GROMACS .gro file of C-alpha atoms in nm:
model
  498
    1MET     CA    1   0.002  -0.008   0.016
    2PHE     CA    2   0.119   0.344  -0.083
    3SER     CA    3   0.036   0.625   0.156
    4PRO     CA    4   0.129   0.972   0.107
    5ARG     CA    5   0.239   1.175   0.410
    6VAL     CA    6   0.347   1.534   0.461
    7LEU     CA    7   0.701   1.611   0.513
    8SER     CA    8   0.911   1.938   0.600
    9ALA     CA    9   1.109   2.089   0.316
   10SER     CA   10   1.437   1.965   0.472
   11ALA     CA   11   1.300   1.611   0.528
   12LEU     CA   12   1.143   1.615   0.205
   13LEU     CA   13   1.492   1.690   0.011
   14SER     CA   14   1.672   1.442   0.219
   15LEU     CA   15   1.417   1.169   0.149
   16PHE     CA   16   1.401   1.245  -0.206
   17MET     CA   17   1.781   1.239  -0.241
   18GLY     CA   18   1.788   0.901  -0.060
   19LEU     CA   19   1.498   0.774  -0.325
   20VAL     CA   20   1.632   0.928  -0.629
   21HIS     CA   21   1.699   0.576  -0.778
   22ALA     CA   22   1.405   0.423  -0.635
   23ASP     CA   23   1.084   0.326  -0.803
   24THR     CA   24   0.841   0.606  -0.913
   25CYS     CA   25   0.539   0.462  -0.704
   26SER     CA   26   0.740   0.481  -0.375
   27VAL     CA   27   0.885   0.817  -0.437
   28VAL     CA   28   0.563   0.981  -0.544
   29ALA     CA   29   0.386   0.821  -0.248
   30ALA     CA   30   0.668   0.925   0.001
   31THR     CA   31   0.735   1.296  -0.135
   32THR     CA   32   0.406   1.426  -0.266
   33SER     CA   33   0.044   1.428  -0.159
   34ILE     CA   34  -0.075   1.281  -0.491
   35GLU     CA   35  -0.289   0.978  -0.467
   36VAL     CA   36  -0.136   0.659  -0.540
   37GLY     CA   37  -0.303   0.331  -0.571
   38GLY     CA   38  -0.125  -0.014  -0.482
   39GLN     CA   39  -0.237  -0.354  -0.648
   40LEU     CA   40  -0.451  -0.444  -0.358
   41GLU     CA   41  -0.635  -0.119  -0.327
   42LEU     CA   42  -0.969  -0.040  -0.455
   43GLN     CA   43  -0.886   0.241  -0.686
   44TYR     CA   44  -0.624   0.041  -0.846
   45ILE     CA   45  -0.854  -0.257  -0.894
   46ASP     CA   46  -1.153  -0.036  -1.032
   47GLU     CA   47  -0.912   0.164  -1.264
   48GLN     CA   48  -0.761  -0.154  -1.432
   49ARG     CA   49  -1.122  -0.279  -1.506
   50LYS     CA   50  -1.156   0.016  -1.734
   51TYR     CA   51  -1.005  -0.114  -2.048
   52TRP     CA   52  -1.191  -0.207  -2.345
   53SER     CA   53  -0.953  -0.511  -2.381
   54THR     CA   54  -0.867  -0.778  -2.107
   55SER     CA   55  -0.521  -0.812  -2.252
   56CYS     CA   56  -0.458  -0.466  -2.108
   57GLN     CA   57  -0.628  -0.536  -1.798
   58ALA     CA   58  -0.407  -0.844  -1.751
   59LEU     CA   59  -0.089  -0.620  -1.770
   60LYS     CA   60  -0.040  -0.515  -1.402
   61PRO     CA   61   0.126  -0.177  -1.320
   62SER     CA   62   0.356  -0.131  -1.007
   63CYS     CA   63   0.079   0.127  -0.908
   64ILE     CA   64  -0.178   0.353  -1.045
   65ILE     CA   65  -0.094   0.736  -0.990
   66PHE     CA   66  -0.401   0.973  -0.999
   67PRO     CA   67  -0.293   1.349  -1.040
   68LYS     CA   68  -0.566   1.605  -1.014
   69SER     CA   69  -0.363   1.910  -1.191
   70ALA     CA   70  -0.089   1.967  -1.448
   71ALA     CA   71   0.145   2.064  -1.146
   72GLU     CA   72   0.091   1.718  -1.006
   73VAL     CA   73   0.143   1.551  -1.354
   74ALA     CA   74   0.470   1.757  -1.377
   75ALA     CA   75   0.560   1.627  -1.041
   76VAL     CA   76   0.528   1.264  -1.157
   77VAL     CA   77   0.721   1.338  -1.470
   78ASN     CA   78   1.025   1.490  -1.266
   79VAL     CA   79   1.033   1.158  -1.072
   80LEU     CA   80   1.027   0.936  -1.382
   81LYS     CA   81   1.308   1.154  -1.525
   82THR     CA   82   1.517   1.004  -1.240
   83ASN     CA   83   1.485   0.651  -1.332
   84ASN     CA   84   1.445   0.431  -1.627
   85GLU     CA   85   1.097   0.250  -1.568
   86SER     CA   86   0.861   0.159  -1.825
   87TRP     CA   87   0.531   0.366  -1.786
   88ALA     CA   88   0.205   0.444  -1.937
   89ILE     CA   89  -0.072   0.719  -1.929
   90LYS     CA   90  -0.435   0.623  -1.955
   91SER     CA   91  -0.748   0.831  -2.067
   92GLY     CA   92  -1.028   0.590  -2.134
   93GLY     CA   93  -0.847   0.282  -2.220
   94HIS     CA   94  -1.020   0.228  -2.542
   95ASN     CA   95  -0.702   0.156  -2.746
   96PRO     CA   96  -0.668  -0.228  -2.720
   97ASN     CA   97  -0.305  -0.228  -2.820
   98ASN     CA   98  -0.097  -0.368  -2.505
   99TYR     CA   99   0.120  -0.122  -2.366
  100TRP     CA  100  -0.028   0.179  -2.535
  101SER     CA  101  -0.217   0.297  -2.230
  102SER     CA  102  -0.120  -0.016  -2.022
  103VAL     CA  103   0.193  -0.139  -1.864
  104ALA     CA  104   0.345  -0.429  -1.668
  105GLY     CA  105   0.555  -0.358  -1.379
  106GLY     CA  106   0.586   0.020  -1.409
  107PRO     CA  107   0.369   0.299  -1.291
  108LEU     CA  108   0.044   0.396  -1.470
  109ILE     CA  109  -0.066   0.753  -1.468
  110SER     CA  110  -0.456   0.775  -1.476
  111THR     CA  111  -0.624   1.091  -1.608
  112GLN     CA  112  -0.932   0.996  -1.435
  113LYS     CA  113  -0.930   1.307  -1.189
  114LEU     CA  114  -0.855   1.547  -1.483
  115ASP     CA  115  -1.199   1.560  -1.579
  116GLN     CA  116  -1.299   1.904  -1.592
  117ALA     CA  117  -1.553   2.063  -1.841
  118ILE     CA  118  -1.573   2.432  -1.810
  119LEU     CA  119  -1.784   2.589  -2.068
  120ASP     CA  120  -1.811   2.962  -2.174
  121PRO     CA  121  -2.184   2.963  -2.285
  122VAL     CA  122  -2.134   3.273  -2.479
  123THR     CA  123  -1.840   3.164  -2.695
  124GLY     CA  124  -1.862   2.791  -2.668
  125ILE     CA  125  -1.508   2.755  -2.567
  126VAL     CA  126  -1.470   2.464  -2.343
  127ASP     CA  127  -1.187   2.357  -2.128
  128VAL     CA  128  -1.201   1.965  -2.121
  129GLY     CA  129  -0.966   1.728  -1.922
  130PRO     CA  130  -0.827   1.394  -2.065
  131GLY     CA  131  -1.005   1.224  -1.787
  132ASN     CA  132  -1.352   1.261  -1.936
  133ARG     CA  133  -1.513   1.016  -2.174
  134LEU     CA  134  -1.728   1.093  -2.453
  135ASP     CA  135  -2.076   1.010  -2.293
  136GLY     CA  136  -1.954   1.205  -1.978
  137ILE     CA  137  -1.859   1.524  -2.183
  138ALA     CA  138  -2.203   1.507  -2.393
  139ALA     CA  139  -2.393   1.473  -2.057
  140LYS     CA  140  -2.215   1.774  -1.895
  141LEU     CA  141  -2.285   1.974  -2.200
  142GLN     CA  142  -2.643   1.866  -2.239
  143GLY     CA  143  -2.897   2.147  -2.231
  144THR     CA  144  -2.622   2.407  -2.316
  145GLY     CA  145  -2.680   2.442  -2.689
  146TRP     CA  146  -2.321   2.326  -2.733
  147THR     CA  147  -2.146   2.001  -2.819
  148PHE     CA  148  -1.810   1.861  -2.832
  149VAL     CA  149  -1.690   1.726  -3.175
  150GLY     CA  150  -1.590   1.379  -3.048
  151GLY     CA  151  -1.619   1.042  -3.159
  152ARG     CA  152  -1.911   0.804  -3.201
  153ILE     CA  153  -1.879   0.534  -2.893
  154GLY     CA  154  -1.969   0.711  -2.539
  155ASN     CA  155  -1.719   0.501  -2.347
  156THR     CA  156  -1.417   0.630  -2.549
  157GLY     CA  157  -1.180   0.854  -2.382
  158VAL     CA  158  -1.093   1.205  -2.471
  159GLY     CA  159  -0.721   1.200  -2.456
  160GLY     CA  160  -0.626   0.908  -2.691
  161LEU     CA  161  -0.925   1.008  -2.928
  162VAL     CA  162  -0.807   1.382  -2.984
  163LEU     CA  163  -0.433   1.291  -3.014
  164GLY     CA  164  -0.493   1.042  -3.266
  165GLY     CA  165  -0.712   1.284  -3.473
  166GLY     CA  166  -1.054   1.168  -3.380
  167LEU     CA  167  -1.337   1.089  -3.624
  168SER     CA  168  -1.674   1.214  -3.550
  169TYR     CA  169  -2.019   1.206  -3.695
  170MET     CA  170  -1.983   1.566  -3.744
  171SER     CA  171  -1.643   1.554  -3.916
  172ALA     CA  172  -1.791   1.672  -4.266
  173GLN     CA  173  -1.891   1.990  -4.083
  174TYR     CA  174  -1.589   2.041  -3.864
  175GLY     CA  175  -1.316   1.786  -3.948
  176TRP     CA  176  -1.124   1.586  -3.704
  177ALA     CA  177  -1.217   1.591  -3.331
  178ALA     CA  178  -0.854   1.750  -3.313
  179SER     CA  179  -0.953   2.009  -3.561
  180SER     CA  180  -1.166   2.211  -3.280
  181VAL     CA  181  -0.879   2.219  -3.049
  182ILE     CA  182  -0.754   2.582  -3.008
  183GLU     CA  183  -0.505   2.534  -2.719
  184TYR     CA  184  -0.339   2.252  -2.534
  185GLU     CA  185  -0.201   2.260  -2.180
  186LEU     CA  186   0.101   2.033  -2.187
  187VAL     CA  187   0.347   1.893  -1.951
  188LEU     CA  188   0.684   1.842  -2.132
  189ALA     CA  189   0.924   1.552  -2.086
  190ASN     CA  190   1.139   1.805  -1.880
  191GLY     CA  191   0.862   1.838  -1.634
  192THR     CA  192   0.780   2.184  -1.740
  193ILE     CA  193   0.419   2.315  -1.815
  194THR     CA  194   0.344   2.508  -2.128
  195ARG     CA  195   0.040   2.616  -2.318
  196VAL     CA  196   0.049   2.528  -2.695
  197SER     CA  197  -0.172   2.696  -2.961
  198ALA     CA  198  -0.129   2.810  -3.337
  199THR     CA  199   0.079   3.093  -3.224
  200GLN     CA  200   0.257   2.991  -2.905
  201HIS     CA  201   0.452   2.656  -2.996
  202PRO     CA  202   0.301   2.597  -3.328
  203ASP     CA  203   0.515   2.296  -3.418
  204LEU     CA  204   0.370   2.121  -3.107
  205PHE     CA  205   0.013   2.256  -3.191
  206LYS     CA  206   0.049   2.064  -3.542
  207VAL     CA  207   0.212   1.749  -3.401
  208LEU     CA  208  -0.037   1.713  -3.137
  209LYS     CA  209  -0.314   1.682  -3.410
  210GLY     CA  210  -0.256   1.324  -3.510
  211GLY     CA  211   0.092   1.270  -3.360
  212GLY     CA  212  -0.009   1.059  -3.049
  213ASN     CA  213   0.156   1.038  -2.729
  214ASN     CA  214   0.520   1.133  -2.831
  215PHE     CA  215   0.541   1.498  -2.722
  216GLY     CA  216   0.387   1.545  -2.360
  217ILE     CA  217   0.109   1.468  -2.136
  218VAL     CA  218  -0.211   1.672  -2.230
  219THR     CA  219  -0.374   1.808  -1.907
  220SER     CA  220  -0.624   2.028  -2.093
  221TYR     CA  221  -0.780   2.055  -2.429
  222VAL     CA  222  -0.937   2.392  -2.482
  223LEU     CA  223  -1.182   2.333  -2.779
  224GLN     CA  224  -1.439   2.520  -2.988
  225ALA     CA  225  -1.765   2.353  -2.915
  226ARG     CA  226  -2.022   2.368  -3.168
  227ARG     CA  227  -2.406   2.463  -3.166
  228GLN     CA  228  -2.620   2.182  -3.143
  229GLY     CA  229  -2.990   2.097  -3.038
  230ASN     CA  230  -3.151   1.766  -3.064
  231ILE     CA  231  -3.028   1.502  -3.318
  232TRP     CA  232  -3.134   1.207  -3.503
  233GLY     CA  233  -2.950   0.892  -3.446
  234GLY     CA  234  -2.952   0.523  -3.415
  235ASN     CA  235  -2.911   0.195  -3.589
  236ILE     CA  236  -3.054  -0.018  -3.853
  237VAL     CA  237  -2.998  -0.371  -3.885
  238PHE     CA  238  -3.002  -0.627  -4.180
  239THR     CA  239  -2.997  -1.000  -4.192
  240ARG     CA  240  -2.694  -1.085  -4.414
  241ALA     CA  241  -2.723  -1.243  -4.748
  242PRO     CA  242  -2.500  -1.193  -5.069
  243GLU     CA  243  -2.753  -0.971  -5.227
  244ILE     CA  244  -2.784  -0.761  -4.909
  245ASP     CA  245  -2.401  -0.722  -4.918
  246THR     CA  246  -2.392  -0.600  -5.278
  247LYS     CA  247  -2.684  -0.337  -5.215
  248ILE     CA  248  -2.532  -0.209  -4.883
  249LEU     CA  249  -2.167  -0.172  -5.022
  250LYS     CA  250  -2.310   0.018  -5.330
  251ALA     CA  251  -2.520   0.248  -5.119
  252VAL     CA  252  -2.191   0.338  -4.880
  253ARG     CA  253  -2.003   0.385  -5.200
  254ASP     CA  254  -2.261   0.639  -5.340
  255PHE     CA  255  -2.332   0.798  -5.013
  256THR     CA  256  -1.949   0.886  -4.990
  257GLU     CA  257  -1.961   1.058  -5.328
  258TYR     CA  258  -2.305   1.212  -5.345
  259ASN     CA  259  -2.419   1.307  -5.017
  260VAL     CA  260  -2.396   1.692  -5.012
  261ASP     CA  261  -2.542   1.728  -4.678
  262ASP     CA  262  -2.252   1.767  -4.426
  263LYS     CA  263  -2.488   1.699  -4.124
  264ALA     CA  264  -2.543   1.342  -4.239
  265ALA     CA  265  -2.328   1.065  -4.157
  266VAL     CA  266  -2.317   0.683  -4.162
  267ILE     CA  267  -2.103   0.398  -4.038
  268VAL     CA  268  -2.166   0.060  -4.218
  269THR     CA  269  -2.074  -0.259  -4.021
  270ALA     CA  270  -2.076  -0.608  -4.097
  271GLU     CA  271  -2.064  -0.848  -3.791
  272ARG     CA  272  -2.001  -1.221  -3.749
  273THR     CA  273  -1.968  -1.444  -3.447
  274ASN     CA  274  -1.927  -1.818  -3.373
  275VAL     CA  275  -2.122  -1.756  -3.057
  276ASP     CA  276  -2.471  -1.696  -3.145
  277LEU     CA  277  -2.406  -1.753  -3.520
  278VAL     CA  278  -2.469  -1.407  -3.585
  279ASP     CA  279  -2.418  -1.275  -3.938
  280SER     CA  280  -2.555  -0.931  -3.998
  281TRP     CA  281  -2.512  -0.584  -4.101
  282ILE     CA  282  -2.563  -0.302  -3.817
  283LEU     CA  283  -2.551   0.049  -3.978
  284PHE     CA  284  -2.529   0.371  -3.764
  285LEU     CA  285  -2.717   0.663  -3.903
  286PHE     CA  286  -2.677   1.033  -3.775
  287TYR     CA  287  -2.825   1.350  -3.859
  288ASP     CA  288  -2.732   1.669  -3.686
  289GLY     CA  289  -3.059   1.858  -3.674
  290GLU     CA  290  -3.453   1.783  -3.565
  291VAL     CA  291  -3.565   1.745  -3.925
  292VAL     CA  292  -3.407   1.490  -4.161
  293PRO     CA  293  -3.447   1.581  -4.518
  294PRO     CA  294  -3.590   1.336  -4.742
  295ASN     CA  295  -3.409   1.061  -4.918
  296ILE     CA  296  -3.071   1.125  -4.757
  297PHE     CA  297  -3.052   0.753  -4.609
  298THR     CA  298  -3.306   0.616  -4.857
  299ASN     CA  299  -3.047   0.409  -5.029
  300PHE     CA  300  -2.987   0.220  -4.703
  301THR     CA  301  -3.343   0.225  -4.563
  302SER     CA  302  -3.513   0.097  -4.877
  303ILE     CA  303  -3.286  -0.238  -4.858
  304GLY     CA  304  -3.535  -0.338  -4.585
  305PRO     CA  305  -3.390  -0.354  -4.226
  306ILE     CA  306  -3.527  -0.601  -3.964
  307LEU     CA  307  -3.469  -0.323  -3.684
  308ASN     CA  308  -3.458   0.040  -3.680
  309THR     CA  309  -3.374   0.238  -3.375
  310PHE     CA  310  -3.294   0.569  -3.574
  311ARG     CA  311  -3.504   0.843  -3.383
  312LEU     CA  312  -3.493   1.195  -3.242
  313ARG     CA  313  -3.274   1.213  -2.931
  314THR     CA  314  -3.055   1.417  -2.764
  315TYR     CA  315  -2.669   1.371  -2.837
  316ALA     CA  316  -2.608   1.273  -2.475
  317ASP     CA  317  -2.859   1.001  -2.520
  318LEU     CA  318  -2.692   0.887  -2.859
  319MET     CA  319  -2.346   0.863  -2.668
  320ALA     CA  320  -2.478   0.655  -2.398
  321PHE     CA  321  -2.685   0.433  -2.639
  322SER     CA  322  -2.378   0.365  -2.842
  323ASN     CA  323  -2.193   0.185  -2.562
  324TRP     CA  324  -2.369  -0.142  -2.647
  325VAL     CA  325  -2.064  -0.206  -2.908
  326VAL     CA  326  -1.826  -0.247  -2.608
  327VAL     CA  327  -1.771  -0.602  -2.536
  328PRO     CA  328  -1.685  -0.654  -2.175
  329GLY     CA  329  -1.476  -0.957  -2.089
  330SER     CA  330  -1.314  -0.994  -2.430
  331ILE     CA  331  -0.977  -0.920  -2.566
  332VAL     CA  332  -1.001  -0.690  -2.848
  333THR     CA  333  -0.778  -0.628  -3.151
  334ILE     CA  334  -0.847  -0.354  -3.390
  335ALA     CA  335  -0.682  -0.248  -3.722
  336THR     CA  336  -0.742  -0.024  -4.004
  337GLU     CA  337  -0.694   0.066  -4.375
  338THR     CA  338  -0.790   0.334  -4.593
  339ILE     CA  339  -0.911   0.274  -4.941
  340SER     CA  340  -0.959   0.528  -5.224
  341LEU     CA  341  -1.324   0.540  -5.349
  342PRO     CA  342  -1.376   0.344  -5.680
  343SER     CA  343  -1.614   0.488  -5.940
  344SER     CA  344  -1.955   0.336  -5.970
  345ALA     CA  345  -1.836   0.132  -6.258
  346ASN     CA  346  -1.563  -0.030  -6.035
  347VAL     CA  347  -1.772  -0.085  -5.712
  348ASP     CA  348  -1.691  -0.463  -5.752
  349ALA     CA  349  -1.332  -0.369  -5.596
  350MET     CA  350  -1.512  -0.309  -5.291
  351PHE     CA  351  -1.710  -0.632  -5.306
  352ASP     CA  352  -1.374  -0.808  -5.352
  353ILE     CA  353  -1.238  -0.650  -5.032
  354HIS     CA  354  -1.533  -0.755  -4.848
  355GLU     CA  355  -1.539  -1.120  -4.969
  356PHE     CA  356  -1.167  -1.133  -4.858
  357TRP     CA  357  -1.264  -1.001  -4.520
  358ARG     CA  358  -1.532  -1.281  -4.486
  359SER     CA  359  -1.289  -1.539  -4.586
  360GLN     CA  360  -1.035  -1.431  -4.336
  361SER     CA  361  -1.265  -1.404  -4.064
  362GLY     CA  362  -1.421  -1.728  -4.153
  363SER     CA  363  -1.091  -1.914  -4.108
  364VAL     CA  364  -1.109  -1.842  -3.726
  365LEU     CA  365  -1.484  -1.847  -3.643
  366LEU     CA  366  -1.492  -2.218  -3.583
  367ASN     CA  367  -1.154  -2.282  -3.399
  368VAL     CA  368  -1.119  -1.989  -3.186
  369THR     CA  369  -1.332  -1.944  -2.874
  370GLY     CA  370  -1.590  -1.641  -2.850
  371VAL     CA  371  -1.469  -1.479  -3.176
  372ILE     CA  372  -1.677  -1.158  -3.292
  373ALA     CA  373  -1.536  -1.039  -3.623
  374SER     CA  374  -1.662  -0.696  -3.766
  375ILE     CA  375  -1.555  -0.446  -4.040
  376ALA     CA  376  -1.679  -0.083  -4.050
  377TRP     CA  377  -1.714   0.099  -4.385
  378GLN     CA  378  -1.657   0.459  -4.286
  379PRO     CA  379  -1.719   0.736  -4.560
  380PHE     CA  380  -1.434   0.980  -4.552
  381PRO     CA  381  -1.541   1.227  -4.825
  382LYS     CA  382  -1.319   1.487  -4.946
  383ARG     CA  383  -1.544   1.745  -4.749
  384ILE     CA  384  -1.392   1.600  -4.426
  385ALA     CA  385  -1.040   1.672  -4.535
  386ALA     CA  386  -1.142   2.025  -4.657
  387ALA     CA  387  -1.318   2.091  -4.306
  388ALA     CA  388  -1.006   1.986  -4.117
  389ARG     CA  389  -0.786   2.216  -4.317
  390GLU     CA  390  -1.035   2.520  -4.283
  391ASN     CA  391  -1.049   2.467  -3.892
  392SER     CA  392  -0.677   2.407  -3.822
  393VAL     CA  393  -0.337   2.252  -3.927
  394ASP     CA  394  -0.285   1.882  -3.848
  395LEU     CA  395  -0.008   1.625  -3.886
  396ILE     CA  396  -0.225   1.368  -4.094
  397ASP     CA  397  -0.283   1.639  -4.376
  398VAL     CA  398  -0.516   1.454  -4.582
  399ASP     CA  399  -0.565   1.613  -4.924
  400PRO     CA  400  -0.932   1.698  -5.017
  401ASP     CA  401  -0.864   1.578  -5.386
  402ALA     CA  402  -1.050   1.247  -5.350
  403ASP     CA  403  -1.316   1.066  -5.148
  404ARG     CA  404  -1.195   0.771  -4.931
  405ILE     CA  405  -1.334   0.513  -4.708
  406ILE     CA  406  -1.172   0.428  -4.364
  407LEU     CA  407  -1.201   0.060  -4.280
  408GLU     CA  408  -1.213  -0.041  -3.909
  409ILE     CA  409  -1.149  -0.431  -3.848
  410ASN     CA  410  -1.210  -0.585  -3.545
  411TYR     CA  411  -1.159  -0.917  -3.378
  412SER     CA  412  -1.262  -0.996  -3.027
  413PHE     CA  413  -1.219  -1.328  -2.845
  414LEU     CA  414  -1.209  -1.472  -2.497
  415LEU     CA  415  -0.860  -1.646  -2.438
  416GLN     CA  416  -0.517  -1.493  -2.398
  417SER     CA  417  -0.383  -1.825  -2.549
  418ASP     CA  418  -0.535  -1.717  -2.880
  419TYR     CA  419  -0.378  -1.408  -2.880
  420ALA     CA  420  -0.072  -1.483  -3.115
  421GLU     CA  421  -0.311  -1.673  -3.386
  422MET     CA  422  -0.549  -1.383  -3.371
  423SER     CA  423  -0.265  -1.116  -3.408
  424ASP     CA  424  -0.140  -1.306  -3.736
  425THR     CA  425  -0.506  -1.342  -3.860
  426MET     CA  426  -0.546  -0.965  -3.797
  427GLN     CA  427  -0.215  -0.876  -3.997
  428ALA     CA  428  -0.328  -1.113  -4.278
  429THR     CA  429  -0.661  -0.935  -4.287
  430TYR     CA  430  -0.537  -0.587  -4.331
  431GLY     CA  431  -0.250  -0.683  -4.522
  432GLY     CA  432  -0.457  -0.860  -4.785
  433ILE     CA  433  -0.688  -0.550  -4.815
  434ARG     CA  434  -0.386  -0.337  -4.873
  435ASP     CA  435  -0.253  -0.565  -5.113
  436ARG     CA  436  -0.606  -0.545  -5.305
  437VAL     CA  437  -0.591  -0.168  -5.280
  438LEU     CA  438  -0.268  -0.141  -5.426
  439ALA     CA  439  -0.346  -0.367  -5.707
  440PHE     CA  440  -0.684  -0.198  -5.785
  441GLN     CA  441  -0.494   0.136  -5.812
  442ALA     CA  442  -0.232  -0.016  -6.069
  443GLN     CA  443  -0.521  -0.147  -6.252
  444ASN     CA  444  -0.712   0.217  -6.237
  445LYS     CA  445  -1.011   0.079  -6.057
  446MET     CA  446  -0.926   0.310  -5.756
  447PRO     CA  447  -0.767   0.645  -5.776
  448ASN     CA  448  -0.409   0.658  -5.697
  449VAL     CA  449  -0.405   0.896  -5.383
  450PHE     CA  450  -0.253   0.959  -5.050
  451LEU     CA  451  -0.393   0.686  -4.814
  452PRO     CA  452  -0.283   0.741  -4.451
  453ILE     CA  453  -0.412   0.493  -4.191
  454PHE     CA  454  -0.611   0.625  -3.901
  455MET     CA  455  -0.427   0.630  -3.572
  456ASN     CA  456  -0.734   0.571  -3.352
  457TYR     CA  457  -0.804   0.224  -3.512
  458GLY     CA  458  -0.428   0.112  -3.583
  459PHE     CA  459  -0.302  -0.225  -3.494
  460TYR     CA  460   0.030  -0.232  -3.298
  461ARG     CA  461   0.195  -0.414  -3.618
  462GLN     CA  462   0.099  -0.131  -3.834
  463ASP     CA  463   0.348   0.148  -3.894
  464TYR     CA  464   0.149   0.463  -3.876
  465PHE     CA  465   0.410   0.727  -3.917
  466ALA     CA  466   0.530   0.542  -4.244
  467ARG     CA  467   0.214   0.608  -4.374
  468LEU     CA  468   0.206   0.964  -4.350
  469LYS     CA  469   0.374   1.202  -4.594
  470PRO     CA  470   0.734   1.174  -4.561
  471ALA     CA  471   0.764   1.526  -4.479
  472ALA     CA  472   0.512   1.501  -4.186
  473ARG     CA  473   0.696   1.203  -4.048
  474ALA     CA  474   1.021   1.379  -4.059
  475PHE     CA  475   0.879   1.691  -3.904
  476ALA     CA  476   0.719   1.465  -3.613
  477HIS     CA  477   1.054   1.306  -3.565
  478SER     CA  478   1.230   1.640  -3.535
  479VAL     CA  479   0.985   1.791  -3.297
  480ALA     CA  480   1.000   1.473  -3.079
  481ALA     CA  481   1.370   1.491  -3.070
  482ALA     CA  482   1.342   1.860  -2.975
  483VAL     CA  483   1.099   1.824  -2.678
  484ASP     CA  484   1.212   1.476  -2.560
  485PRO     CA  485   1.580   1.442  -2.624
  486ALA     CA  486   1.621   1.177  -2.337
  487GLY     CA  487   1.337   0.965  -2.472
  488LEU     CA  488   1.100   0.951  -2.176
  489PHE     CA  489   0.801   0.887  -2.451
  490ARG     CA  490   0.992   0.768  -2.725
  491THR     CA  491   1.194   0.473  -2.545
  492ARG     CA  492   0.968   0.415  -2.227
  493THR     CA  493   0.612   0.406  -2.300
  494GLY     CA  494   0.425   0.237  -2.584
  495GLY     CA  495   0.254   0.392  -2.907
  496TRP     CA  496   0.377   0.435  -3.262
  497LYS     CA  497   0.696   0.643  -3.287
  498PRO     CA  498   0.803   0.884  -3.555
   0.00000   0.00000   0.00000
């Protein structure tokens, strides 16, 4: 058990010098008033449960540290500088990659208590802490007339979402979730606290939008909230059949190219499982307004869903409702690919990719316990890239020259003993999709355009930075080297490194 105690300045200095090479947990507990939870304590056990993947839960940090301010985060960083421990920082724990926001044998910094959401009701500027989850932010802003441009699943943490860019139902209007950040409060690797904006440390301002956890610890996101009242949102569900596959994939292709209403958004997912023999399509529909113009979603609804929960509701209700997608008690793996949108005449390229996914996922449905496989087709029309550029610079820097689709590939399963096999299956799945995209581009069935991968969905074996533009990767590397010369983030915590 780690119990903080108050010491005089001289005693504090003497003790710190004696513990300078000791572990972070002991030093923070002995020399500060920051809450530190040991492995047998309730706050430790509770926080460890709050990962989406049980593989992350199984990694046991030496302690969990719960700072309440940027100054306390800086104090922890100043202790970390004195040793060589591996460590991690956690917002919502929704990234399932082991060691990205989890750690074994080193300290975990939880941002749980950095959960402020302070709104200026006149300007809509809101100070948001990384300890918030999207459903919590939506609930705090409900009734104000303002909303946070966040992700689509309520249980997602703010910190990892925004640092990776963040796709939103409102991205066609406002770009990435990160595009709405106007200032960061950042604790650097040297333990200093700074403010980062377009005019103050502009290099950091850019790399924090899509550069992940390589540059410091964000303790506050100052965001421009957006006006919003009630919205329409929910799901429509289809029983899978080959002819349904064809109609739905054609519909998502056409929506990506032809939809001109930036308030409308869809996510099109196919789900398979060996538990209940589920084989279905589940579509997420969203409209940012109380009246849905006619025919926007007709290409989907006319196919004949067996269930429809699309209705008028508050945004907070939609965020809470969306949490059904989180599968408790499972190991989760997520990967991604980006494809360029084929012409209507070449939509068969999308059919080919989908059939390849069915083949790959089918290979494990019968011999791996509790597998749930899904693929999400997420429109990324050129309007999203344009809106991102209009609102802010970012490291991802997608050109608004072509329509794209971001694919999210998920495998969840029950047994840790299947992790290696499922990792290989995941690599074969996204790798095979990538090979097909490159072949289709060579055959002129898909436009040959820049296709970065989306950090928030990346698998640990994917090389996120290698898929950025070379200049962007070099820029991120130079900024990381400048602000973290000793490698506190680069060598001692997980995540993709530039």
